[in-house]
PDB file of C-alpha atoms in Angstrom:
ATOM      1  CA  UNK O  15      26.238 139.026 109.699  1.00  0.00           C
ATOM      2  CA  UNK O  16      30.100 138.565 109.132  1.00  0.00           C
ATOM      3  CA  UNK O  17      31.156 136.239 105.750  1.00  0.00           C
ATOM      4  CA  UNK O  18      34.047 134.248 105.720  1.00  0.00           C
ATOM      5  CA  UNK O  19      35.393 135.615 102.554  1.00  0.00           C
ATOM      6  CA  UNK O  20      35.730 139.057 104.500  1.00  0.00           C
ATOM      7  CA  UNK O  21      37.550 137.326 107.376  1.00  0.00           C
ATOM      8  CA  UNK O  22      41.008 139.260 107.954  1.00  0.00           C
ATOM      9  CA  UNK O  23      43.606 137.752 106.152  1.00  0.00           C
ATOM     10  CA  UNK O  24      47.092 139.018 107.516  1.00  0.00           C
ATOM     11  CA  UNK O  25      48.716 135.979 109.337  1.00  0.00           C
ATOM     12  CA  UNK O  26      48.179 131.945 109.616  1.00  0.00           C
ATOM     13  CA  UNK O  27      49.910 129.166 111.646  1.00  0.00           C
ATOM     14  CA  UNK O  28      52.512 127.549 110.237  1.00  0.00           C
ATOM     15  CA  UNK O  29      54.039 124.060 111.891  1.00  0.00           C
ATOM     16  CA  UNK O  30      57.784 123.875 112.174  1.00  0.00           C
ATOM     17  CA  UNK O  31      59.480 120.647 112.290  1.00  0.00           C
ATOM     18  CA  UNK O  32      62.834 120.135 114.302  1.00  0.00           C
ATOM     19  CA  UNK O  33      63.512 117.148 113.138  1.00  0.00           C
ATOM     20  CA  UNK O  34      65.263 116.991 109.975  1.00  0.00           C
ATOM     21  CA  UNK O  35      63.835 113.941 108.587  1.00  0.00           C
ATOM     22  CA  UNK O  36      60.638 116.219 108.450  1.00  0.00           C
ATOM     23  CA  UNK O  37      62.132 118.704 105.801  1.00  0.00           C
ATOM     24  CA  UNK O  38      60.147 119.650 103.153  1.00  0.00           C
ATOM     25  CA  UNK O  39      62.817 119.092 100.422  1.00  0.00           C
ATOM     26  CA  UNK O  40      63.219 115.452 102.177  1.00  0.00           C
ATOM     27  CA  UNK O  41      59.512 114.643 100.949  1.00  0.00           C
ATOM     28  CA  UNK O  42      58.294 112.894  97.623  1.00  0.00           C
ATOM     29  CA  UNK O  43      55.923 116.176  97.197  1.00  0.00           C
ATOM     30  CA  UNK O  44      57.024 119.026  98.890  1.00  0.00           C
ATOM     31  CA  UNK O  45      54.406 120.854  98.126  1.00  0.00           C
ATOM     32  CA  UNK O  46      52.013 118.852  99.796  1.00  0.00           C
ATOM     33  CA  UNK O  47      53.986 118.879 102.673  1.00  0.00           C
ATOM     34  CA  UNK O  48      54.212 122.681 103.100  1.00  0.00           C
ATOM     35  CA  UNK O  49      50.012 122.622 102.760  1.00  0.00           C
ATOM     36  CA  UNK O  50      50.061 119.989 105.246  1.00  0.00           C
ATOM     37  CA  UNK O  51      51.832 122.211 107.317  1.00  0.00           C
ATOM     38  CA  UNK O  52      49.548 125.095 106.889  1.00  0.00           C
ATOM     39  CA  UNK O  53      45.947 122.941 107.245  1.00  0.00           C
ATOM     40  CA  UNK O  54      45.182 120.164 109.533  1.00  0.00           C
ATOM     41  CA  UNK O  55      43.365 117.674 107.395  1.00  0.00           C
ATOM     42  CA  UNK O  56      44.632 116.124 104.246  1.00  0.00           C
ATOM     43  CA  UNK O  57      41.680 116.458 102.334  1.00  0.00           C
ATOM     44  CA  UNK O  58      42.010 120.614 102.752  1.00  0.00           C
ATOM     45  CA  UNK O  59      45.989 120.190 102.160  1.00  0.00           C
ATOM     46  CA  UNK O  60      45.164 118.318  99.327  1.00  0.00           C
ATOM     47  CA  UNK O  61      42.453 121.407  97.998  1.00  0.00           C
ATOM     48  CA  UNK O  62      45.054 124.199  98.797  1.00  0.00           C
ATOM     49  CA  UNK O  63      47.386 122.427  96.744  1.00  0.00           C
ATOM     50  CA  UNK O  64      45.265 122.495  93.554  1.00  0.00           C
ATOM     51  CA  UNK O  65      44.316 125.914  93.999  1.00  0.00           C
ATOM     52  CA  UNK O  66      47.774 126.978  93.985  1.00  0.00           C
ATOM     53  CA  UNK O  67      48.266 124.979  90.993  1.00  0.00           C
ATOM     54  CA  UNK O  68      45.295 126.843  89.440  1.00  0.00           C
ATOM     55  CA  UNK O  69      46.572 129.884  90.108  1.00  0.00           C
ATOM     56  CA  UNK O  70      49.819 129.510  89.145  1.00  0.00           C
ATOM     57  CA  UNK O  71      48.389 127.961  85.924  1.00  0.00           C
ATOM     58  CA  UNK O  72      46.922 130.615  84.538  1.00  0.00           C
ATOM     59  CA  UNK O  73      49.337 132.968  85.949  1.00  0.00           C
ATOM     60  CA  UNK O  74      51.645 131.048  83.325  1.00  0.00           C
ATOM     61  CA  UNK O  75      49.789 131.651  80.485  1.00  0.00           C
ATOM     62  CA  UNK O  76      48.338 135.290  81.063  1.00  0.00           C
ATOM     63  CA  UNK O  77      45.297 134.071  81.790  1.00  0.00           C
ATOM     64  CA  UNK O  78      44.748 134.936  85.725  1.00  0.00           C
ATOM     65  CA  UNK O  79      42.350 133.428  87.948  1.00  0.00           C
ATOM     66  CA  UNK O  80      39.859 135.740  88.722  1.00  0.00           C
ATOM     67  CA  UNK O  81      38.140 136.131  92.440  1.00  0.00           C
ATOM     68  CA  UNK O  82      34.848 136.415  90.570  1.00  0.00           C
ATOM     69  CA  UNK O  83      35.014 132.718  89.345  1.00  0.00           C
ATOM     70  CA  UNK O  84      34.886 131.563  92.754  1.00  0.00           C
ATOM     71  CA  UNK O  85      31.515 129.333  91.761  1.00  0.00           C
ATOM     72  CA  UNK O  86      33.857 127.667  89.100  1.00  0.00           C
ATOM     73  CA  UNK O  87      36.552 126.953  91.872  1.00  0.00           C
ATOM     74  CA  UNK O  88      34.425 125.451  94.564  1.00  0.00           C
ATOM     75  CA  UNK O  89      32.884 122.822  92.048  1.00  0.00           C
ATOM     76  CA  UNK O  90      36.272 121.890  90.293  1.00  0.00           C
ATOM     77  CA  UNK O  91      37.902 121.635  93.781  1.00  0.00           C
ATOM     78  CA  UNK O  92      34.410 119.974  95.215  1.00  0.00           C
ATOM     79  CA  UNK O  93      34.410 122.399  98.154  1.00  0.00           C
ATOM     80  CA  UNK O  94      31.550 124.697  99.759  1.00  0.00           C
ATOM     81  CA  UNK O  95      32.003 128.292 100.188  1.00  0.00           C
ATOM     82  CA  UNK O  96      32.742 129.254 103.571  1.00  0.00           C
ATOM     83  CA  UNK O  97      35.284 125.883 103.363  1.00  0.00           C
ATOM     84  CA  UNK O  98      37.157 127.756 100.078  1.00  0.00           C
ATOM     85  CA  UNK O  99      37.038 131.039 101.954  1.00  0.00           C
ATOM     86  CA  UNK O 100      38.639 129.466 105.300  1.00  0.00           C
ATOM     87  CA  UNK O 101      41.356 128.148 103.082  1.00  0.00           C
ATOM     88  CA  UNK O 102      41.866 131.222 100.698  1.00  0.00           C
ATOM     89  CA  UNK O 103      42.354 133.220 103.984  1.00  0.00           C
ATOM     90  CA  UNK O 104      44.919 131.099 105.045  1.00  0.00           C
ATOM     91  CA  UNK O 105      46.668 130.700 101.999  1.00  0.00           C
ATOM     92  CA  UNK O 106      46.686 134.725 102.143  1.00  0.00           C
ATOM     93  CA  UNK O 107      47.703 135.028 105.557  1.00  0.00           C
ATOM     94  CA  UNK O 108      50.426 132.645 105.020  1.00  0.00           C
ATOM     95  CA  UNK O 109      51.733 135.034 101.956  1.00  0.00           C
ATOM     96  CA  UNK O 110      51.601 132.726  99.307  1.00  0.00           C
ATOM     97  CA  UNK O 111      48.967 134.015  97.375  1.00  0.00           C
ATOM     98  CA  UNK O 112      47.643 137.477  97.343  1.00  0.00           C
ATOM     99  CA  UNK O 113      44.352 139.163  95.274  1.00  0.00           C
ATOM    100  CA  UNK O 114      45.493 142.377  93.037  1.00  0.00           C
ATOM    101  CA  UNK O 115      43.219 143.852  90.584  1.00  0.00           C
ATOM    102  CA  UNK O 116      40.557 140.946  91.282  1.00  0.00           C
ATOM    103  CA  UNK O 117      42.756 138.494  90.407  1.00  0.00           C
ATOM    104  CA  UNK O 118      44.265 135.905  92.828  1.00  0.00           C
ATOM    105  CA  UNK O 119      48.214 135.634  92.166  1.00  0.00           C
ATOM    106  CA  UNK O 120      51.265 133.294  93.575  1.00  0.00           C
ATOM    107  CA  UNK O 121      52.986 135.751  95.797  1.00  0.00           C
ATOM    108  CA  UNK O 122      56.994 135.904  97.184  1.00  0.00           C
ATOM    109  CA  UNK O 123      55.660 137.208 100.625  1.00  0.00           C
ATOM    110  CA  UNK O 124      55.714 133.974 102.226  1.00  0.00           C
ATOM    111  CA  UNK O 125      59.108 133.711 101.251  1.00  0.00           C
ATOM    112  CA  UNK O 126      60.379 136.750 102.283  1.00  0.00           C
ATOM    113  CA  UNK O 127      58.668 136.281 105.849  1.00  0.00           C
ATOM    114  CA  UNK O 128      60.651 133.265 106.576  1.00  0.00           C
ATOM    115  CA  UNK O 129      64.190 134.417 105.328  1.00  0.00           C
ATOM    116  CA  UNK O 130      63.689 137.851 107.012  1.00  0.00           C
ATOM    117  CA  UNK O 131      62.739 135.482 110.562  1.00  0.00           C
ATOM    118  CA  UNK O 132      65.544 132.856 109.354  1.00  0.00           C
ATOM    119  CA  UNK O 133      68.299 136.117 109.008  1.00  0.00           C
ATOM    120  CA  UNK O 134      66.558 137.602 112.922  1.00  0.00           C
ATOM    121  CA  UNK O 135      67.585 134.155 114.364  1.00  0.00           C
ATOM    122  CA  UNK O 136      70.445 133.560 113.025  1.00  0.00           C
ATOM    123  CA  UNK O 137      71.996 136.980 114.013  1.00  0.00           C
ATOM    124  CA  UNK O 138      70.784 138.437 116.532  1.00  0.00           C
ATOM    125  CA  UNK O 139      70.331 135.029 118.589  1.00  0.00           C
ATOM    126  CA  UNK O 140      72.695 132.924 117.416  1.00  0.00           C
ATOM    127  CA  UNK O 141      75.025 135.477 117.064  1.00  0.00           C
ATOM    128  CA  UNK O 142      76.431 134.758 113.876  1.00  0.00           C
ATOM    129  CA  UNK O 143      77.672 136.562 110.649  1.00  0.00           C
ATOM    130  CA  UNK O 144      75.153 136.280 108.135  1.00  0.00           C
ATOM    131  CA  UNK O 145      77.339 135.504 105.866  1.00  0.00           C
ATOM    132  CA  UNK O 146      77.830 132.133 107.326  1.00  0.00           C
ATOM    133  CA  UNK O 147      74.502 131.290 106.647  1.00  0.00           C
ATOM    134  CA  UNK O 148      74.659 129.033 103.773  1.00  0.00           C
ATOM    135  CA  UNK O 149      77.775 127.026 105.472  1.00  0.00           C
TER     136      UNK O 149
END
């Protein structure tokens, strides 16, 4: 029998707007925005959001959340199992949170993906100097 929590975890969907009145920063809480990006209901958007916050909580005060206290997570964030796995795997495949030493952390990965796809584009389609970038 396969669990979700073993799932692979390497990439996730992300939505892309075109229109910029849909920009993230153009939001009253970007963050939700990103999450609703990532999951299709609000109530899971909603649930990714707080376990980010979690995490980056008690990544704050040197207190990390551990993978072990999943049972604590699924009853603060009123979620089952396999429906906190589904979402930690995405949340991992999208690189913004990864699991080192048993410990779930807020990871730059996610970042770096889209600026190293942001520079491809804008070179090597566009044809521009990357320099020009921010102009």
């Amino acid at each position: 029998m396969s669990y979700v929590k073993d799932a692979p975890k390497t990439s996730t969907t992300l939505v892309v707007r075109s229109d910029s009145h849909g920009r993230i920063t153009q939001t009253r809480d970007p963050f939700y925005s990103l999450m609703r990006r990532l999951f299709q209901e609000d109530a899971t958007a909603e649930r990714g959001k707080e376990f980010i916050l979690m995490i980056e909580e008690r990544q704050r005060n040197n207190n990390p959340l551990k993978t072990s206290e999943w049972k604590d997570i699924i009853k603060e964030l009123d979620i089952g199992r396999a429906s906190f796995y589904s979402m930690r795997n995405k949340l991992l495949g999208a690189g913004l949170i990864t699991t080192r030493n048993q410990e779930y952390r807020i990871s730059g990965q996610f970042s770096k993906e889209l600026m190293d796809m942001a520079k491809w584009w804008w070179t090597a389609v566009l044809g521009d100097n990357p320099e020009n970038m921010d102009k």
